[in-house]
Short mmCIF file of C-alpha atoms in Angstrom, two decimals:
data_model
loop_
_atom_site.label_atom_id
_atom_site.label_comp_id
_atom_site.label_asym_id
_atom_site.label_seq_id
_atom_site.Cartn_x
_atom_site.Cartn_y
_atom_site.Cartn_z
CA MET A 1 -9.82 28.11 -16.29
CA LYS A 2 -10.21 27.47 -19.99
CA LEU A 3 -11.45 24.03 -21.01
CA SER A 4 -8.77 24.00 -23.72
CA ALA A 5 -6.09 24.27 -21.01
CA LEU A 6 -7.51 21.23 -19.23
CA LEU A 7 -7.64 19.25 -22.47
CA GLN A 8 -4.05 20.02 -23.39
CA ASN A 9 -2.11 16.85 -24.38
CA THR A 10 -5.27 14.76 -24.79
CA ASP A 11 -6.74 13.24 -27.94
CA HIS A 12 -10.14 14.97 -28.04
CA THR A 13 -12.89 16.19 -30.34
CA TYR A 14 -15.54 18.83 -29.68
CA ILE A 15 -18.88 17.15 -30.42
CA LYS A 16 -20.79 20.22 -29.35
CA GLY A 17 -19.81 23.78 -28.48
CA GLY A 18 -16.21 24.85 -28.09
CA ASP A 19 -13.67 26.28 -25.69
CA ILE A 20 -15.31 27.80 -22.60
CA ASP A 21 -14.43 28.90 -19.08
CA VAL A 22 -15.00 26.16 -16.49
CA ASN A 23 -14.86 26.17 -12.72
CA ASN A 24 -14.03 22.71 -11.37
CA LEU A 25 -13.05 19.32 -12.73
CA VAL A 26 -15.43 16.65 -11.41
CA TYR A 27 -15.90 12.90 -12.00
CA ASP A 28 -18.46 12.28 -9.22
CA SER A 29 -21.86 13.52 -10.41
CA ARG A 30 -22.94 14.14 -6.80
CA LYS A 31 -20.30 16.89 -6.53
CA VAL A 32 -21.12 18.75 -9.74
CA GLY A 33 -21.79 22.50 -9.48
CA ALA A 34 -22.49 25.35 -11.84
CA GLY A 35 -19.85 25.82 -14.52
CA ASP A 36 -18.06 22.51 -13.86
CA VAL A 37 -16.71 20.01 -16.37
CA PHE A 38 -17.91 16.45 -15.70
CA VAL A 39 -15.89 13.44 -16.86
CA CYS A 40 -17.90 10.25 -17.47
CA LEU A 41 -15.64 7.58 -15.95
CA LYS A 42 -16.23 3.97 -16.96
CA GLY A 43 -15.48 1.51 -14.18
CA TYR A 44 -15.99 -2.22 -13.69
CA ASN A 45 -19.24 -1.76 -11.77
CA VAL A 46 -20.41 1.74 -12.69
CA ASP A 47 -20.47 3.69 -15.96
CA ALA A 48 -20.82 7.41 -15.19
CA HIS A 49 -22.15 8.11 -18.68
CA LYS A 50 -25.58 7.36 -17.24
CA PHE A 51 -25.15 10.29 -14.84
CA ALA A 52 -24.27 12.83 -17.53
CA ARG A 53 -27.81 14.25 -17.77
CA SER A 54 -27.94 14.58 -13.99
CA ALA A 55 -24.63 16.48 -14.09
CA VAL A 56 -26.05 18.88 -16.68
CA GLU A 57 -29.14 19.44 -14.54
CA GLN A 58 -26.84 20.34 -11.66
CA GLY A 59 -25.11 22.99 -13.75
CA ALA A 60 -22.23 21.29 -15.60
CA SER A 61 -21.09 23.42 -18.54
CA ALA A 62 -19.05 20.68 -20.22
CA ILE A 63 -19.23 16.92 -20.44
CA VAL A 64 -16.26 14.71 -21.37
CA LEU A 65 -17.37 11.32 -22.65
CA SER A 66 -16.17 8.34 -24.65
CA ASP A 67 -19.55 6.86 -25.59
CA PRO A 68 -22.31 8.76 -27.41
CA ILE A 69 -25.23 10.09 -25.37
CA ASP A 70 -28.27 11.04 -27.43
CA ASP A 71 -29.84 14.49 -27.02
CA LEU A 72 -27.47 15.62 -24.29
CA GLU A 73 -28.40 19.25 -23.70
CA CYS A 74 -25.08 20.64 -22.55
CA GLU A 75 -23.21 23.75 -23.69
CA THR A 76 -20.07 21.80 -24.58
CA VAL A 77 -19.55 18.09 -25.17
CA VAL A 78 -16.07 16.63 -25.73
CA LYS A 79 -15.33 13.09 -26.93
CA VAL A 80 -12.15 11.25 -25.94
CA PRO A 81 -11.08 7.65 -26.66
CA ASP A 82 -10.89 6.71 -22.94
CA THR A 83 -12.31 8.87 -20.16
CA ARG A 84 -10.06 7.29 -17.51
CA ALA A 85 -6.92 8.11 -19.47
CA ALA A 86 -8.30 11.57 -20.17
CA LEU A 87 -9.12 12.24 -16.51
CA ALA A 88 -5.49 11.59 -15.55
CA VAL A 89 -4.20 14.21 -17.97
CA LEU A 90 -7.01 16.68 -17.21
CA SER A 91 -6.29 16.29 -13.48
CA ALA A 92 -2.58 16.92 -13.99
CA ASN A 93 -3.39 20.07 -15.98
CA TYR A 94 -6.02 21.15 -13.43
CA PHE A 95 -3.50 21.06 -10.57
CA GLY A 96 -0.69 22.60 -12.60
CA ASN A 97 1.29 19.41 -13.29
CA PRO A 98 2.77 19.16 -9.78
CA ALA A 99 4.78 16.02 -10.58
CA LYS A 100 7.12 18.17 -12.67
CA GLU A 101 8.15 19.91 -9.44
CA LEU A 102 8.98 16.62 -7.66
CA ILE A 103 11.26 13.62 -7.99
CA SER A 104 8.70 11.02 -9.04
CA ILE A 105 9.03 7.35 -8.05
CA ALA A 106 6.54 4.54 -8.72
CA VAL A 107 6.81 1.07 -7.17
CA THR A 108 5.01 -1.94 -8.63
CA GLY A 109 5.05 -5.68 -7.93
CA THR A 110 2.89 -8.23 -6.16
CA LYS A 111 4.47 -7.86 -2.73
CA GLY A 112 6.68 -5.36 -0.97
CA LYS A 113 5.31 -2.12 -2.42
CA THR A 114 4.32 -0.60 0.93
CA THR A 115 7.56 -1.63 2.64
CA THR A 116 9.75 -0.45 -0.23
CA ALA A 117 7.95 2.89 -0.41
CA ALA A 118 8.49 3.38 3.32
CA MET A 119 12.20 2.55 2.93
CA ILE A 120 12.56 5.08 0.11
CA GLN A 121 10.79 7.74 2.16
CA SER A 122 13.00 7.03 5.18
CA ILE A 123 16.24 7.15 3.17
CA LEU A 124 15.35 10.33 1.32
CA GLY A 125 14.25 11.90 4.59
CA GLU A 126 17.70 11.19 6.03
CA ALA A 127 19.16 12.84 2.92
CA GLY A 128 17.13 15.99 3.64
CA ILE A 129 14.62 15.32 0.84
CA LYS A 130 11.08 15.56 2.22
CA THR A 131 9.08 12.82 0.53
CA GLY A 132 5.37 12.09 0.38
CA THR A 133 3.91 8.66 -0.28
CA ILE A 134 0.68 7.38 -1.82
CA GLY A 135 -0.36 3.79 -1.22
CA THR A 136 -1.92 1.22 1.06
CA LEU A 137 -1.54 3.41 4.14
CA GLY A 138 -3.14 6.37 2.36
CA ILE A 139 -1.54 9.66 1.37
CA VAL A 140 1.29 10.37 3.79
CA ILE A 141 2.84 13.84 4.00
CA GLY A 142 5.03 14.39 7.03
CA ASP A 143 3.05 13.28 10.08
CA GLU A 144 -0.30 13.61 8.32
CA ILE A 145 -2.12 10.61 6.82
CA TYR A 146 -5.05 11.13 4.46
CA LYS A 147 -7.03 7.93 3.96
CA THR A 148 -7.86 6.65 0.47
CA ASN A 149 -10.18 3.97 -0.88
CA ASN A 150 -7.59 2.18 -3.02
CA THR A 151 -3.88 1.40 -2.89
CA THR A 152 -3.59 3.58 -5.99
CA PRO A 153 -6.33 6.25 -5.78
CA GLU A 154 -8.13 7.80 -8.74
CA SER A 155 -5.91 10.04 -10.84
CA PHE A 156 -7.68 13.20 -9.61
CA GLU A 157 -6.84 12.35 -5.98
CA ILE A 158 -3.25 11.55 -6.97
CA GLN A 159 -2.74 14.92 -8.67
CA GLN A 160 -4.49 16.72 -5.81
CA ALA A 161 -2.13 14.99 -3.36
CA LEU A 162 0.93 15.90 -5.41
CA ARG A 163 -0.07 19.56 -5.39
CA ARG A 164 -0.50 19.37 -1.63
CA MET A 165 2.95 17.77 -1.33
CA VAL A 166 4.54 20.59 -3.33
CA ASN A 167 2.74 23.19 -1.20
CA GLU A 168 3.99 21.52 1.98
CA GLY A 169 7.62 21.47 0.91
CA CYS A 170 8.06 17.96 -0.47
CA LYS A 171 10.79 17.45 -3.04
CA ALA A 172 9.89 13.87 -3.98
CA PHE A 173 7.03 11.41 -3.89
CA VAL A 174 6.63 7.63 -4.02
CA ILE A 175 3.46 5.96 -5.25
CA GLU A 176 2.48 2.31 -5.01
CA ALA A 177 1.44 1.56 -8.58
CA SER A 178 -0.96 -1.36 -8.28
CA SER A 179 -1.83 -3.46 -11.31
CA LEU A 180 -5.37 -2.07 -11.26
CA GLY A 181 -4.06 1.46 -10.85
CA LEU A 182 -2.01 0.97 -14.00
CA LYS A 183 -4.81 -0.86 -15.82
CA TRP A 184 -7.36 1.87 -15.07
CA HIS A 185 -4.97 4.73 -15.97
CA ARG A 186 -4.90 6.13 -12.42
CA THR A 187 -1.13 6.56 -12.64
CA ASP A 188 -1.29 8.29 -16.03
CA GLY A 189 -0.58 11.99 -16.32
CA VAL A 190 2.92 11.55 -14.87
CA PHE A 191 6.11 10.52 -16.64
CA TYR A 192 7.97 9.02 -13.68
CA ASP A 193 11.64 9.58 -13.05
CA TYR A 194 12.01 6.08 -11.62
CA GLY A 195 9.92 2.93 -11.88
CA LEU A 196 10.69 0.02 -9.54
CA PHE A 197 9.67 -3.64 -9.97
CA THR A 198 9.80 -5.73 -6.77
CA ASN A 199 8.48 -9.23 -7.62
CA PHE A 200 5.62 -11.14 -9.19
CA SER A 201 3.43 -13.97 -7.90
CA ASN A 202 -0.12 -15.30 -8.11
CA ASP A 203 -2.64 -12.71 -6.93
CA HIS A 204 -5.51 -10.45 -8.02
CA ILE A 205 -7.12 -12.94 -10.41
CA GLY A 206 -10.89 -12.58 -10.59
CA ASP A 207 -13.81 -10.96 -12.37
CA ALA A 208 -13.21 -7.48 -10.95
CA GLU A 209 -9.43 -7.64 -11.28
CA HIS A 210 -7.49 -9.64 -13.90
CA ALA A 211 -8.68 -12.49 -16.10
CA THR A 212 -5.31 -14.27 -16.23
CA MET A 213 -1.80 -14.09 -14.82
CA GLU A 214 -0.64 -12.95 -18.26
CA GLU A 215 -2.95 -9.94 -18.15
CA TYR A 216 -1.90 -9.23 -14.55
CA LEU A 217 1.76 -9.10 -15.61
CA GLU A 218 1.02 -6.99 -18.69
CA CYS A 219 -0.58 -4.38 -16.45
CA LYS A 220 2.47 -4.34 -14.17
CA LYS A 221 4.71 -3.83 -17.19
CA LEU A 222 2.82 -0.68 -18.23
CA LEU A 223 4.87 1.28 -15.68
CA PHE A 224 8.00 0.79 -17.77
CA LYS A 225 6.40 2.59 -20.67
CA GLN A 226 5.89 5.72 -18.56
CA CYS A 227 9.16 6.18 -16.68
CA ARG A 228 12.67 7.37 -17.48
CA LEU A 229 14.63 4.69 -15.59
CA GLY A 230 13.37 1.24 -14.60
CA LEU A 231 14.94 -0.59 -11.63
CA ILE A 232 14.12 -4.29 -11.98
CA ASN A 233 14.57 -7.23 -9.61
CA ARG A 234 16.96 -9.43 -11.61
CA ASP A 235 15.99 -12.53 -9.64
CA SER A 236 12.29 -12.33 -10.53
CA GLN A 237 11.05 -15.23 -12.66
CA VAL A 238 9.42 -12.70 -15.03
CA PHE A 239 12.53 -10.54 -15.44
CA ASP A 240 13.02 -11.36 -19.14
CA SER A 241 9.42 -10.47 -19.97
CA VAL A 242 9.54 -7.19 -18.05
CA VAL A 243 12.75 -5.92 -19.65
CA LYS A 244 11.83 -7.15 -23.15
CA ASP A 245 8.89 -4.77 -23.42
CA ALA A 246 10.29 -1.88 -21.37
CA GLN A 247 10.58 1.48 -23.09
CA CYS A 248 12.98 3.07 -20.61
CA GLU A 249 16.57 2.83 -19.47
CA LEU A 250 17.13 -0.16 -17.19
CA GLU A 251 19.16 -1.09 -14.13
CA THR A 252 18.99 -4.24 -12.04
CA PHE A 253 19.23 -5.33 -8.42
CA GLY A 254 19.35 -8.75 -6.76
CA PHE A 255 21.85 -11.29 -5.47
CA ASP A 256 23.63 -11.91 -8.77
CA GLU A 257 27.00 -10.19 -9.14
CA THR A 258 26.02 -9.00 -12.61
CA CYS A 259 23.40 -6.67 -11.12
CA ASP A 260 24.03 -2.94 -10.86
CA VAL A 261 23.31 -3.22 -7.13
CA TYR A 262 23.58 -6.61 -5.43
CA ALA A 263 23.51 -8.08 -1.95
CA SER A 264 25.74 -10.60 -0.21
CA ASN A 265 26.23 -12.01 3.30
CA GLY A 266 22.63 -11.51 4.37
CA GLU A 267 21.75 -12.49 7.92
CA LEU A 268 18.96 -12.03 10.44
CA THR A 269 19.69 -9.49 13.16
CA ARG A 270 18.21 -9.27 16.62
CA LYS A 271 19.21 -7.00 19.48
CA PRO A 272 17.29 -5.01 22.13
CA GLY A 273 14.80 -2.80 20.34
CA PHE A 274 15.80 -4.10 16.89
CA LEU A 275 14.55 -7.00 14.81
CA GLY A 276 15.73 -6.94 11.23
CA VAL A 277 18.21 -8.09 8.65
CA SER A 278 21.67 -7.00 7.56
CA PHE A 279 23.65 -7.46 4.35
CA ASP A 280 26.51 -6.12 2.28
CA VAL A 281 25.70 -3.74 -0.57
CA ASN A 282 27.84 -4.19 -3.67
CA GLY A 283 28.06 -2.84 -7.19
CA TYR A 284 28.36 0.92 -7.46
CA ASP A 285 29.80 1.00 -3.90
CA SER A 286 30.49 -1.38 -1.01
CA TYR A 287 29.11 -1.05 2.52
CA ARG A 288 26.95 -2.93 5.04
CA VAL A 289 23.41 -1.99 6.02
CA ASN A 290 21.10 -2.94 8.86
CA VAL A 291 17.41 -2.95 7.93
CA GLY A 292 14.86 -2.41 10.69
CA VAL A 293 12.26 -4.76 9.20
CA PRO A 294 12.49 -8.53 9.84
CA GLY A 295 12.76 -11.25 7.21
CA LYS A 296 15.41 -12.02 4.60
CA PHE A 297 12.91 -11.30 1.83
CA ASN A 298 13.18 -7.65 2.88
CA ILE A 299 16.70 -7.62 1.47
CA TYR A 300 15.07 -7.34 -1.95
CA ASN A 301 12.89 -4.44 -0.81
CA ALA A 302 15.91 -2.69 0.66
CA LEU A 303 17.95 -3.28 -2.50
CA GLY A 304 15.19 -1.75 -4.59
CA ALA A 305 15.09 1.28 -2.31
CA ILE A 306 18.87 1.64 -2.51
CA ALA A 307 18.81 1.27 -6.31
CA VAL A 308 16.40 4.22 -6.54
CA CYS A 309 17.71 6.47 -3.79
CA ARG A 310 21.30 6.47 -4.98
CA HIS A 311 20.01 8.34 -8.04
CA CYS A 312 18.10 10.87 -5.94
CA GLY A 313 20.96 12.42 -4.01
CA ALA A 314 21.13 10.01 -1.05
CA ASP A 315 24.67 9.03 -0.06
CA LYS A 316 25.52 5.76 1.70
CA ASP A 317 25.28 7.35 5.16
CA ALA A 318 21.70 8.47 4.48
CA ILE A 319 20.91 5.03 3.07
CA CYS A 320 22.29 3.28 6.16
CA ARG A 321 20.47 5.59 8.59
CA GLY A 322 17.22 5.43 6.64
CA LEU A 323 17.13 1.65 6.44
CA GLU A 324 18.01 1.17 10.09
CA LYS A 325 15.32 3.61 11.26
CA VAL A 326 12.58 2.58 8.84
CA LYS A 327 9.19 1.65 10.23
CA VAL A 328 6.27 0.46 8.15
CA LYS A 329 3.06 1.22 9.98
CA GLY A 330 1.22 -2.01 10.67
CA ARG A 331 3.77 -4.24 8.91
CA VAL A 332 5.72 -6.10 11.64
CA GLU A 333 5.97 -2.65 13.22
CA PRO A 334 8.01 -2.64 16.46
CA VAL A 335 6.64 -0.80 19.48
CA HIS A 336 9.27 -0.51 22.19
CA VAL A 337 8.00 -1.71 25.54
CA SER A 338 11.06 -3.46 26.99
CA ASP A 339 14.58 -4.44 25.99
CA ASN A 340 13.79 -7.93 27.31
CA PHE A 341 11.16 -8.85 24.72
CA THR A 342 9.90 -7.66 21.34
CA LEU A 343 6.39 -6.38 20.63
CA LEU A 344 5.19 -6.05 17.04
CA ILE A 345 2.00 -4.82 15.37
CA ASP A 346 1.06 -6.49 12.09
CA TYR A 347 -1.85 -6.42 9.65
CA ALA A 348 -1.99 -10.23 9.23
CA HIS A 349 -5.75 -10.87 9.17
CA ASN A 350 -6.04 -14.20 7.37
CA ALA A 351 -4.32 -17.57 7.54
CA LEU A 352 -1.92 -16.94 4.66
CA SER A 353 -0.62 -13.61 5.94
CA MET A 354 -0.42 -15.04 9.46
CA GLU A 355 1.56 -18.02 8.18
CA ASN A 356 4.00 -15.70 6.42
CA VAL A 357 4.67 -13.44 9.40
CA LEU A 358 4.88 -16.21 12.00
CA THR A 359 7.18 -18.34 9.82
CA THR A 360 9.42 -15.31 9.37
CA LEU A 361 9.54 -14.57 13.10
CA ARG A 362 10.20 -18.21 13.99
CA LYS A 363 13.58 -17.85 12.25
CA TYR A 364 14.64 -15.38 14.96
CA ASN A 365 14.49 -18.23 17.54
CA PRO A 366 12.31 -16.48 20.12
CA ASN A 367 11.98 -17.87 23.63
CA ARG A 368 8.25 -17.92 22.90
CA LEU A 369 6.27 -16.68 19.93
CA ILE A 370 3.01 -15.22 21.21
CA THR A 371 0.26 -14.27 18.75
CA MET A 372 -2.70 -12.15 19.75
CA PHE A 373 -5.47 -12.04 17.15
CA GLY A 374 -9.19 -12.11 16.43
CA ALA A 375 -11.30 -12.46 13.31
CA GLY A 376 -13.76 -10.20 11.52
CA GLY A 377 -17.49 -10.63 11.98
CA ASN A 378 -19.83 -11.24 9.04
CA ARG A 379 -17.07 -12.95 7.10
CA PRO A 380 -16.71 -16.64 6.10
CA LYS A 381 -16.24 -18.83 9.15
CA ILE A 382 -13.57 -20.89 7.42
CA ARG A 383 -11.21 -17.94 7.81
CA ARG A 384 -11.56 -18.22 11.57
CA TYR A 385 -10.91 -21.96 11.59
CA GLU A 386 -7.85 -21.49 9.40
CA MET A 387 -6.44 -18.64 11.48
CA GLY A 388 -6.91 -20.63 14.67
CA GLU A 389 -5.19 -23.66 13.19
CA THR A 390 -2.31 -21.59 11.78
CA SER A 391 -1.63 -19.77 15.04
CA GLY A 392 -1.98 -22.95 17.08
CA ARG A 393 0.59 -24.67 14.86
CA LEU A 394 3.15 -21.86 14.71
CA SER A 395 2.74 -20.00 18.03
CA ASP A 396 3.81 -21.08 21.49
CA LEU A 397 0.81 -19.21 22.84
CA SER A 398 -2.26 -17.78 21.10
CA VAL A 399 -4.26 -15.01 22.75
CA ILE A 400 -7.61 -14.77 20.99
CA THR A 401 -9.63 -11.57 21.21
CA GLU A 402 -11.98 -9.21 19.34
CA ASP A 403 -11.34 -7.71 15.89
CA ASN A 404 -14.09 -5.84 14.01
CA SER A 405 -16.90 -8.07 15.24
CA ARG A 406 -19.37 -6.03 13.17
CA PHE A 407 -22.85 -7.47 13.71
CA GLU A 408 -21.74 -10.73 15.34
CA GLU A 409 -21.07 -11.48 18.99
CA VAL A 410 -17.39 -11.65 19.91
CA GLU A 411 -17.88 -14.87 21.89
CA ASP A 412 -19.33 -16.60 18.81
CA ILE A 413 -16.35 -15.57 16.70
CA LEU A 414 -13.89 -16.76 19.35
CA ALA A 415 -15.71 -20.10 19.53
CA ASP A 416 -15.09 -20.54 15.80
CA ILE A 417 -11.40 -19.72 16.21
CA GLU A 418 -11.22 -22.35 18.98
CA ILE A 419 -12.40 -24.98 16.49
CA GLY A 420 -9.23 -24.35 14.47
CA LEU A 421 -7.03 -24.22 17.56
CA ALA A 422 -8.42 -27.58 18.68
CA LYS A 423 -6.81 -29.20 15.64
CA THR A 424 -3.38 -28.38 17.08
CA ASP A 425 -1.50 -28.84 20.33
CA GLY A 426 -1.09 -25.07 20.65
CA LYS A 427 -1.79 -23.41 23.99
CA TYR A 428 -4.18 -20.49 24.06
CA VAL A 429 -6.08 -18.10 26.30
CA LYS A 430 -9.31 -16.29 25.48
CA ILE A 431 -9.62 -12.60 26.41
CA PRO A 432 -12.54 -10.94 24.57
CA ASN A 433 -11.56 -7.31 25.20
CA ARG A 434 -8.63 -6.29 22.97
CA LYS A 435 -7.03 -3.87 25.44
CA ASP A 436 -7.19 -6.51 28.17
CA ALA A 437 -5.60 -8.99 25.76
CA ILE A 438 -2.72 -6.61 24.99
CA ARG A 439 -2.27 -5.98 28.72
CA TYR A 440 -2.08 -9.73 29.32
CA CYS A 441 0.58 -10.17 26.63
CA ILE A 442 2.76 -7.39 28.05
CA LYS A 443 2.43 -8.34 31.71
CA ASN A 444 3.13 -12.02 31.07
CA ALA A 445 6.02 -11.57 28.61
CA CYS A 446 9.28 -13.39 29.39
CA ASP A 447 12.83 -12.57 28.34
CA GLY A 448 13.38 -13.31 24.67
CA ASP A 449 9.69 -13.49 23.73
CA ILE A 450 8.34 -12.09 20.47
CA ILE A 451 4.75 -10.89 20.71
CA VAL A 452 2.67 -10.18 17.60
CA LEU A 453 -0.52 -8.15 17.83
CA ALA A 454 -2.09 -9.34 14.59
CA GLY A 455 -5.05 -8.19 12.55
CA LYS A 456 -5.28 -4.42 12.97
CA GLY A 457 -1.97 -3.18 11.61
CA HIS A 458 -2.42 0.41 10.40
CA GLU A 459 -6.15 0.41 11.19
CA ASP A 460 -7.17 2.83 13.93
CA TYR A 461 -10.72 1.69 14.57
CA GLN A 462 -12.84 -1.14 15.91
CA GLU A 463 -16.11 -1.83 14.09
CA ILE A 464 -18.96 -2.96 16.35
CA LYS A 465 -22.67 -3.12 15.44
CA GLY A 466 -22.21 -0.91 12.39
CA VAL A 467 -20.21 1.79 14.20
CA LYS A 468 -16.48 2.41 13.84
CA TYR A 469 -14.95 3.38 17.19
CA HIS A 470 -11.48 4.91 17.39
CA MET A 471 -8.93 2.36 18.56
CA ASP A 472 -5.22 2.55 17.86
CA GLU A 473 -3.14 -0.25 19.36
CA ARG A 474 -0.19 2.10 19.82
CA GLU A 475 -2.35 4.28 22.05
CA LEU A 476 -3.60 1.24 23.97
CA ILE A 477 -0.02 0.14 24.61
CA ALA A 478 0.90 3.62 25.87
CA GLU A 479 -2.12 3.61 28.20
CA ILE A 480 -1.18 0.18 29.55
CA LEU A 481 2.41 1.25 30.17
CA ALA A 482 1.16 4.37 31.96
CA GLU A 483 -0.82 2.12 34.32
CA LYS A 484 2.41 0.45 35.38
#
């Protein structure tokens, strides 16, 4: 491949040498081989410019940099204004611009990205449009899940995933565009067909993330400078700011009748094997949907998914089927055990997330709300106290057990959780082994109970003494049912 082909559509200057043949595009100096082009990424903690000489020693033929490096003995050196922005475009060119072969959808917002992406994938799947997703759960193509380090991976991994999606027959993709993914140009290199804004609230403020809420919002708004159509939650408190600076066509969704798509008559829905919410869809059409994810706040996520999917070839039947069938792995995910009670798996692993999920489930008026959970080892003890107190206050029964004990003893962690439980009148039992705890919950369930297995969610491992052992709660449940 010619270096000039990789650099197409970038602002660049040859500092040394000129157009040459290159083998691979690399941004990790440990993976550099002969004839490769190495891009010096600048991150918050690491600046890869300091590895440029090492990359040359390993055989790199070209270096792409933004800062000068004295006496760099490389055949070709290319300067760009921002190596992160450049890597996104180089990666798109390297993989043949796969996004141009797909319907491209990006979802941003503080909450709801994972759920909304899953809803879009489910709806489009019902419409016969195979859709891949990139986000918190990893890269999902069909039944395969490829794990990633970030909600929004580096641009190279994104483009690599898109090429894989095209090769495996996908016609669309959905990416969770985090604020940091947008800030660090990971989502660059694609002009999205649709950009979706879910909501905005206080989060991600800190040294390694965003200095202020204003900067956090500005990063979210970047999506609407790189998409064709923006679908915006009209009820968001930052709506005016988002649309004011948008450089795309706009449509809205929400509860207001002025929205392009709006909801009415929302209600919680519970029946055997189903815990969700239903509402009327209005605007471009009128029909009622049942959403297989609990909580009225998920009406907004469903509306956003509808707002996008109606443009992608999904009719109302596909929308209805997709929303009713949707499952979000590890997010109040139902696992059918009995029509008499409801069993859910959720990622809630701190007091705030536990408060949110338990408060939501309380509104379904369960006979008993049973919460099974543990707490991570080698983490602040206050988290354990807070989780114990939250579950004791909101659950009818807490079942405390192990969860990534790491280098601590499980019994010590459970003792800390008991300190929080002691501040409440909540009943609890202590069962250190997680499979035994799940077995207890299932065997002692009563009609109308809602059981939440909290803390693991989409995780499929248990970390003990520095080793990650395979453990998927869905598999444990199946094994327990087989015992019966």
